[in-house]
N, CA and C of each residue as an Amber inpcrd file, in Angstrom:
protein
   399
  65.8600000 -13.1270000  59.8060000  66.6290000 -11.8990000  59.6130000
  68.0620000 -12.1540000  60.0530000  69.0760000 -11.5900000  59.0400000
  70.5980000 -12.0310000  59.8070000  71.1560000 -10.8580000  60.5010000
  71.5950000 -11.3020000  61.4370000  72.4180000 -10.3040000  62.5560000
  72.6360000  -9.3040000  61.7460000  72.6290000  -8.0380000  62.5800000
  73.2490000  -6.7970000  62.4730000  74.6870000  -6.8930000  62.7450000
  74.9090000  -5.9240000  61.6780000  76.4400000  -5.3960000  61.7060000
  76.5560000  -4.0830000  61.7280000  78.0880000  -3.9190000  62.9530000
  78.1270000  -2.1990000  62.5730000  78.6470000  -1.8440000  61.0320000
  77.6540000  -0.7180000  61.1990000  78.1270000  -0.3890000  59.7560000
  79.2590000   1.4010000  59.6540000  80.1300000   1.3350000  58.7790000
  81.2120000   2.4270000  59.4750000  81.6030000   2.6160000  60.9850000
  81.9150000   1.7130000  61.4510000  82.7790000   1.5370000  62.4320000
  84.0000000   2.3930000  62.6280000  84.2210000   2.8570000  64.1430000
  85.3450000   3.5280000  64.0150000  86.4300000   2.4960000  63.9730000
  87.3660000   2.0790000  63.9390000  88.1650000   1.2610000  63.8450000
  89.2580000   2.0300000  64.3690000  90.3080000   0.9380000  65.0670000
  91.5330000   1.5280000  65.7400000  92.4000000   2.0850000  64.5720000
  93.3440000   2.6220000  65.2300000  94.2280000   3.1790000  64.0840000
  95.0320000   2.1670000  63.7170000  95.5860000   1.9190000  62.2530000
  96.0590000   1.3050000  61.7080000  95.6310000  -0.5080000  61.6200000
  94.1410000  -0.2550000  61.5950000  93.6130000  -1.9430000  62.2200000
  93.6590000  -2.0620000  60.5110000  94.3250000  -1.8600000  59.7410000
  94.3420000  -2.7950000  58.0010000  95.9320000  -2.8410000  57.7330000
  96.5970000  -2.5750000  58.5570000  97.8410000  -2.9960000  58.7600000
  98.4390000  -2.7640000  59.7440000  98.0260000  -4.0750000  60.3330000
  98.7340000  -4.3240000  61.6620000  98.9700000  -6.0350000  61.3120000
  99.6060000  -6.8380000  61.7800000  99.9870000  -8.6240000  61.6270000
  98.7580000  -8.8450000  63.0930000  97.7700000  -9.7860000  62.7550000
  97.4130000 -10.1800000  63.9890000  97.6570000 -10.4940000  65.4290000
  98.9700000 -11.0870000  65.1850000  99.8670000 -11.5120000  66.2920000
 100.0890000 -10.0600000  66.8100000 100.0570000  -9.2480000  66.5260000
 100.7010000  -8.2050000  67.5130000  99.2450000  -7.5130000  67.5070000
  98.4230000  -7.9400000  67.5260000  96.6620000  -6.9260000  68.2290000
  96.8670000  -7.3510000  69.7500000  96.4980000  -6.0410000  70.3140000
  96.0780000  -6.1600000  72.0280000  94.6190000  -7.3630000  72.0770000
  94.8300000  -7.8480000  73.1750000  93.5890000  -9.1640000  73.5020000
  92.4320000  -7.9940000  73.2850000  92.5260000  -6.5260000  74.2220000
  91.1170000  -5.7830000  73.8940000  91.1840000  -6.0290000  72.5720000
  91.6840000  -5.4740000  71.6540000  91.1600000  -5.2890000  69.8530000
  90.8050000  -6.6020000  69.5990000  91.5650000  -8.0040000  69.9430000
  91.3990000  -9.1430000  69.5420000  89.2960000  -9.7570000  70.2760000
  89.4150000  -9.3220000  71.1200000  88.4230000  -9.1670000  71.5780000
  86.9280000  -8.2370000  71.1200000  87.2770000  -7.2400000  70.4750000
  85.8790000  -6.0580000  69.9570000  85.8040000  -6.7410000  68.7750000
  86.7210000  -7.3390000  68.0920000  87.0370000  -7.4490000  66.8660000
  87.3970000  -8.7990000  66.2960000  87.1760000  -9.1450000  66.8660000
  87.6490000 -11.1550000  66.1330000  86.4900000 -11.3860000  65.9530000
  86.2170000 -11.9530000  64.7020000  85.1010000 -12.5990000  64.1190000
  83.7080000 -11.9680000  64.2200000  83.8810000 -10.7090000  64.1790000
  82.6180000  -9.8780000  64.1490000  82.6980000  -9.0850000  63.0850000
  81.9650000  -9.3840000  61.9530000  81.9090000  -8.5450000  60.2820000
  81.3070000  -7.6980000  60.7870000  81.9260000  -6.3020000  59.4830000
  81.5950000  -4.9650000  59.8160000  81.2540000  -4.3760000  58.1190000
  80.6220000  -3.4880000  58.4010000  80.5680000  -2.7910000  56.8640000
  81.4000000  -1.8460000  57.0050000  81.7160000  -1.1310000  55.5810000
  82.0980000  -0.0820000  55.2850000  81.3240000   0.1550000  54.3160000
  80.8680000   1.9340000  54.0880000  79.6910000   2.5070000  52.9080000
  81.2650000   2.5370000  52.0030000  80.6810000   2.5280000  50.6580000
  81.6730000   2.7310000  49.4540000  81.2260000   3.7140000  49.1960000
  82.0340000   4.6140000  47.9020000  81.4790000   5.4510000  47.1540000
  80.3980000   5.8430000  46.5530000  80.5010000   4.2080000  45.9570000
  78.8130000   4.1710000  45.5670000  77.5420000   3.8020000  46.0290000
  78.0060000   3.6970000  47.3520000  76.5590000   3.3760000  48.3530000
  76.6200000   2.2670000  48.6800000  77.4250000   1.2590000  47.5590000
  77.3700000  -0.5910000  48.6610000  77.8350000  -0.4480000  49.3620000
  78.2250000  -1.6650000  50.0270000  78.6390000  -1.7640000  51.3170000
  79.7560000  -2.5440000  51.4630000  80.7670000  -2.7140000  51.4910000
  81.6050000  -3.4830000  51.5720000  81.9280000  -4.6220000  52.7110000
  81.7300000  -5.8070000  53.0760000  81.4300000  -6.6970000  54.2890000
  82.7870000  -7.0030000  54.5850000  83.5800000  -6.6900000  55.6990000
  84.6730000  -7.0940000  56.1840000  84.8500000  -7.8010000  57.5610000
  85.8440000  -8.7270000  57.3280000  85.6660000  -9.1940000  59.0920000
  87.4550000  -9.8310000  59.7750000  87.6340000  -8.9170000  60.9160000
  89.2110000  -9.7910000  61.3070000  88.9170000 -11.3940000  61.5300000
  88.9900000 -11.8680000  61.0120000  88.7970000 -13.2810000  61.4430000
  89.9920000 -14.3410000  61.1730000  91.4320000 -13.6220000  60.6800000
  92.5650000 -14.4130000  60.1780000  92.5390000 -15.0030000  58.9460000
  91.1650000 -14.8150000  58.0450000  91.8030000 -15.1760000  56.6510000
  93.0710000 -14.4510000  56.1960000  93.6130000 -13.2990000  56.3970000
  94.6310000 -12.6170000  56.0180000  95.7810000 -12.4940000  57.7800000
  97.0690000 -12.3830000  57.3730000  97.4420000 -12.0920000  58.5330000
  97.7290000 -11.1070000  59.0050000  97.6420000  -9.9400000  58.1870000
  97.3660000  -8.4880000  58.5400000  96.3120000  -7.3380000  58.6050000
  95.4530000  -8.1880000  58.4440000  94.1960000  -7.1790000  58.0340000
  92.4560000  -8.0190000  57.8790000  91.8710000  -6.7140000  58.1000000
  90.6080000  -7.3240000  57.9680000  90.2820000  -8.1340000  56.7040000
  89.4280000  -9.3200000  56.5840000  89.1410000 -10.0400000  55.4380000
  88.1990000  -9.5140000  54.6420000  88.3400000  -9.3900000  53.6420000
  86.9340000  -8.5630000  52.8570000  85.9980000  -9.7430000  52.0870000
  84.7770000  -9.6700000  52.6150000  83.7580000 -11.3290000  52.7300000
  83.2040000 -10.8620000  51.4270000  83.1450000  -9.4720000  51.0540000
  82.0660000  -8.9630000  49.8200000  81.8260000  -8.1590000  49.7120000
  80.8210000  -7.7930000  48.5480000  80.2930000  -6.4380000  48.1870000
  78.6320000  -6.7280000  48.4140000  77.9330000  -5.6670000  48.9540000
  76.7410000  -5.6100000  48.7690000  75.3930000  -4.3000000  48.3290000
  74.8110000  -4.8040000  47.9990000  74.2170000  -3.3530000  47.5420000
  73.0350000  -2.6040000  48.2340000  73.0380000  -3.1870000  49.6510000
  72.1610000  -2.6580000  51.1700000  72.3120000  -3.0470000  51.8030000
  72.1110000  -2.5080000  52.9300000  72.4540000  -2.9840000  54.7040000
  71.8880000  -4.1440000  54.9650000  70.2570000  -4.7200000  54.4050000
  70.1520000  -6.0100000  55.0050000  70.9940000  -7.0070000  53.9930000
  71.1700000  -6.9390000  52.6230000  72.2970000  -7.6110000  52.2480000
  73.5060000  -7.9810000  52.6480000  73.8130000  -7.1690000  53.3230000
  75.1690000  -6.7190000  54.1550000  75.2550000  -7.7770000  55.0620000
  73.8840000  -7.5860000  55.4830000  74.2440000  -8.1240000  57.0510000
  73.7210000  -9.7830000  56.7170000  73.3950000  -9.9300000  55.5320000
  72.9320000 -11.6680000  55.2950000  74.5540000 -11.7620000  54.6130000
  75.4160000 -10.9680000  53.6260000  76.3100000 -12.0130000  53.3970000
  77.4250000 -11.9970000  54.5210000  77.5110000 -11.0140000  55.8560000
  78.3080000 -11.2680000  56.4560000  78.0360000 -12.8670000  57.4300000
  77.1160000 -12.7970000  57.4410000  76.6730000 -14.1150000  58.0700000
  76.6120000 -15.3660000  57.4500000  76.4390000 -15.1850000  56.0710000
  76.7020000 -16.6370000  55.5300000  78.2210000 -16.8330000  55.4000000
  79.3310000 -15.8860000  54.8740000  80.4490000 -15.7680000  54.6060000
  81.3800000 -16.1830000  55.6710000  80.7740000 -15.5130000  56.5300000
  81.8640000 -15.3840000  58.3700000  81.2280000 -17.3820000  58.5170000
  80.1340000 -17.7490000  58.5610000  79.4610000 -19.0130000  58.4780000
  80.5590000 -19.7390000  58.0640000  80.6180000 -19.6660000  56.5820000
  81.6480000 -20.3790000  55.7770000  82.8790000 -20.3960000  56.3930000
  83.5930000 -19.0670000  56.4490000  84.8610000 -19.5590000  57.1390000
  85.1880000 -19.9990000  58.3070000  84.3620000 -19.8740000  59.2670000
  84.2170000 -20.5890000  60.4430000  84.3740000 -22.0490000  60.1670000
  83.5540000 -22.8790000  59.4140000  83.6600000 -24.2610000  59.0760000
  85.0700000 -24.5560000  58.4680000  85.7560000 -23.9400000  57.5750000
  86.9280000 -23.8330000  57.2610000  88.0330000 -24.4030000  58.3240000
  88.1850000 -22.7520000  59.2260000  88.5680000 -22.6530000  59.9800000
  89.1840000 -24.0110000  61.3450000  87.7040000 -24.1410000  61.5100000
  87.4960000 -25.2650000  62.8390000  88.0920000 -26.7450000  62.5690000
  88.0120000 -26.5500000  60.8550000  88.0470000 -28.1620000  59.9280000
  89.7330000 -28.3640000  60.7280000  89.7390000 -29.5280000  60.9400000
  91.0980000 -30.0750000  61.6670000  92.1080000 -30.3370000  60.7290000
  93.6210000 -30.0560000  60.4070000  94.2610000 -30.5620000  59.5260000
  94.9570000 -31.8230000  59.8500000  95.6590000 -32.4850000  58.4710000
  96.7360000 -33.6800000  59.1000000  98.2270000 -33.0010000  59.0390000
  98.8770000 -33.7920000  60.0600000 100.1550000 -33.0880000  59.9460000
 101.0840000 -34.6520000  60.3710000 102.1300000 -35.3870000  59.3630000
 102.6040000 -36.3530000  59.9490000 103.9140000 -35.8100000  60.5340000
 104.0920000 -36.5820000  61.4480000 105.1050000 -36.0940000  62.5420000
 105.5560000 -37.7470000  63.4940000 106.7250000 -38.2020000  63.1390000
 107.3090000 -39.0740000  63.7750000 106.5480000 -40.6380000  63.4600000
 106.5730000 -40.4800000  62.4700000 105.2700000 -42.1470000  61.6560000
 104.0700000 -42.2950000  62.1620000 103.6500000 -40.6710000  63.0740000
 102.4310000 -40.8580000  63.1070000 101.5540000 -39.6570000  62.2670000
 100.2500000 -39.5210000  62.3660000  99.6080000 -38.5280000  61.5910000
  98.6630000 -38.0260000  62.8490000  99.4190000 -36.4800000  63.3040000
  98.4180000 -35.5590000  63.9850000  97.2610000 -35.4850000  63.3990000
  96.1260000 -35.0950000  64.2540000  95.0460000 -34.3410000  63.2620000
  95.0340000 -32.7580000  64.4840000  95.5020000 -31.8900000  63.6030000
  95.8660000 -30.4780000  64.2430000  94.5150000 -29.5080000  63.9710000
  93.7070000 -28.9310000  65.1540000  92.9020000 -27.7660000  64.4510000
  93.7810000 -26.6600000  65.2590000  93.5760000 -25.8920000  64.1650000
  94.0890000 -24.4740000  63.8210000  93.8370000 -23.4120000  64.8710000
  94.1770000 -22.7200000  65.4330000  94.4870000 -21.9040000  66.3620000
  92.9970000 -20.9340000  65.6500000  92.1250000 -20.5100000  67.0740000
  91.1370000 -19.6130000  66.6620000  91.2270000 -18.4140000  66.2700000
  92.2130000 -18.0690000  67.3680000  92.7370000 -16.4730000  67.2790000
  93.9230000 -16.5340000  67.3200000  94.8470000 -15.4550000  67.3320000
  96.0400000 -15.5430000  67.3590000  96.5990000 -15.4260000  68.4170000
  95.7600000 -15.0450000  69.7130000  96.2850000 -15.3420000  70.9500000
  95.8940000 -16.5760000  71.3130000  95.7250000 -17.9230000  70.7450000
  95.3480000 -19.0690000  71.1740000  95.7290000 -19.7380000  70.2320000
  96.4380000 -21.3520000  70.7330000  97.5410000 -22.2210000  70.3510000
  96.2200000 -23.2160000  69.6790000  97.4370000 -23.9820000  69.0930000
  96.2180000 -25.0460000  68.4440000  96.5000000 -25.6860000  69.0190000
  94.8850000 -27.2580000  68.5250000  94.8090000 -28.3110000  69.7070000
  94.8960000 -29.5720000  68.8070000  95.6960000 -30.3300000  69.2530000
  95.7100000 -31.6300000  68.6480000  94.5560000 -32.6510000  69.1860000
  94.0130000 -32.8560000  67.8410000  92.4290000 -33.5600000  67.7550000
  92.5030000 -35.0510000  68.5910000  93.9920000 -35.6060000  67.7840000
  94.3400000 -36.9910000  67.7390000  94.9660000 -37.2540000  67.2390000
  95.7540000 -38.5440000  67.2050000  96.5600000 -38.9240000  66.4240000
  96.8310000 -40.4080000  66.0410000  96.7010000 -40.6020000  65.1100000
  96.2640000 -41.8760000  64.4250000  97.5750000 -42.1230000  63.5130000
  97.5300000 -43.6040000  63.6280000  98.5980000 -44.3810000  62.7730000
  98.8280000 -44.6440000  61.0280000  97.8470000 -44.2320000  60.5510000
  97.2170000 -43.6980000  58.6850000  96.4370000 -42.3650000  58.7390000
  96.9040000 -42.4530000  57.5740000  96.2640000 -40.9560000  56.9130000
  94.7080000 -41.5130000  56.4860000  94.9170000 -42.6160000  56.0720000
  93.1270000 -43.1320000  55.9270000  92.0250000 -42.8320000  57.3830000
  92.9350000 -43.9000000  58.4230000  92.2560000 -43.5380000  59.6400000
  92.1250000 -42.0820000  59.8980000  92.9370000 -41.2080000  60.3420000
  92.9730000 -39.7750000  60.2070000  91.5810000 -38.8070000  59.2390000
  91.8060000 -39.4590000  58.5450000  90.8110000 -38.6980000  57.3250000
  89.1650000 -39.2320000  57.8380000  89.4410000 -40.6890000  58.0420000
  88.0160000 -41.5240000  58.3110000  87.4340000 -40.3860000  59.3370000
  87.9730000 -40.2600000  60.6640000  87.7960000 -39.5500000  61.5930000
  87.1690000 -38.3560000  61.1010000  87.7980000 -37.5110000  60.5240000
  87.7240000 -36.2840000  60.1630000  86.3290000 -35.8010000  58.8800000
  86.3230000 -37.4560000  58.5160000  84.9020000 -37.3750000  57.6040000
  83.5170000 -37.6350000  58.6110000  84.0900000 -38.5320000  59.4400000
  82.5080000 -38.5200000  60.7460000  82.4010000 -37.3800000  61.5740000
  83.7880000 -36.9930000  61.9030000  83.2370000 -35.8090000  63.0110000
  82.8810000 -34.5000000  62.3390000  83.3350000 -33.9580000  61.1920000
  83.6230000 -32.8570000  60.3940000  83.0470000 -33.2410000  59.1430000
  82.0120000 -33.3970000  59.1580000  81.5710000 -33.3310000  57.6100000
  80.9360000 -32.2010000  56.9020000  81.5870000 -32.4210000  55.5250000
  81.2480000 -31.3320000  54.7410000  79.5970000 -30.9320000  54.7090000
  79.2690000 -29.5330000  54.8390000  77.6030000 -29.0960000  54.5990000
  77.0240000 -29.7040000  52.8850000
């Protein structure tokens, strides 16, 4: 069975336009990476989650047409971008090649993985530690 989600959530005011960078740590906290529904008109459900795919607003993961649907594609979806997410990038900088992962939240800096002398090496790395599902 996949996790429960709230479904119609009260949500802070103006939490679908606000820039992440400016959420209080509380909101960043109730609300980072925890999908939520909203009922539609027509009874689906709409699966949303702050998780920084967008930089102002909640990400919308899908449509579904019941609550346990709901709550399986928020979990495979939020799943997916998590792996995304975590995946380390290259960034060359001074003839060498960072491997940079991406800041989780927006109150937290990114971390340099390593840094290697090729983009081959770089990548090699990034195919053993991070491999695709």
């Amino acid at each position: 069975m996949a996790n429960r989600i709230p479904l119609d959530p009260k949500l802070p005011k103006l939490f679908d336009s606000t820039p992440n960078e400016r959420r209080s740590k509380a909101q960043l906290d109730a609300w980072w990476d925890r999908p939520f529904g909203v009922t539609m008109a027509d009874g689906r459900i709409a699966v949303r989650c702050l998780n920084g795919g967008t930089w102002d607003r909640s990400t919308h993961l899908g449509v579904a047409d019941d609550y346990d649907a709901a709550c399986a594609l928020a979990e495979a979806k939020q799943a997916d971008w998590l792996r995304v997410r975590e995946r380390p990038v290259l960034s060359p900088q001074n003839g060498q090649i960072l491997l940079l992962k991406m800041s989780q939240r927006p109150d937290e800096n990114m971390v340099t993985v390593g840094t290697f002398a090729t983009v081959e090496a770089a990548n090699e790395y990034v195919r053993t530690n991070y491999p695709q599902p």
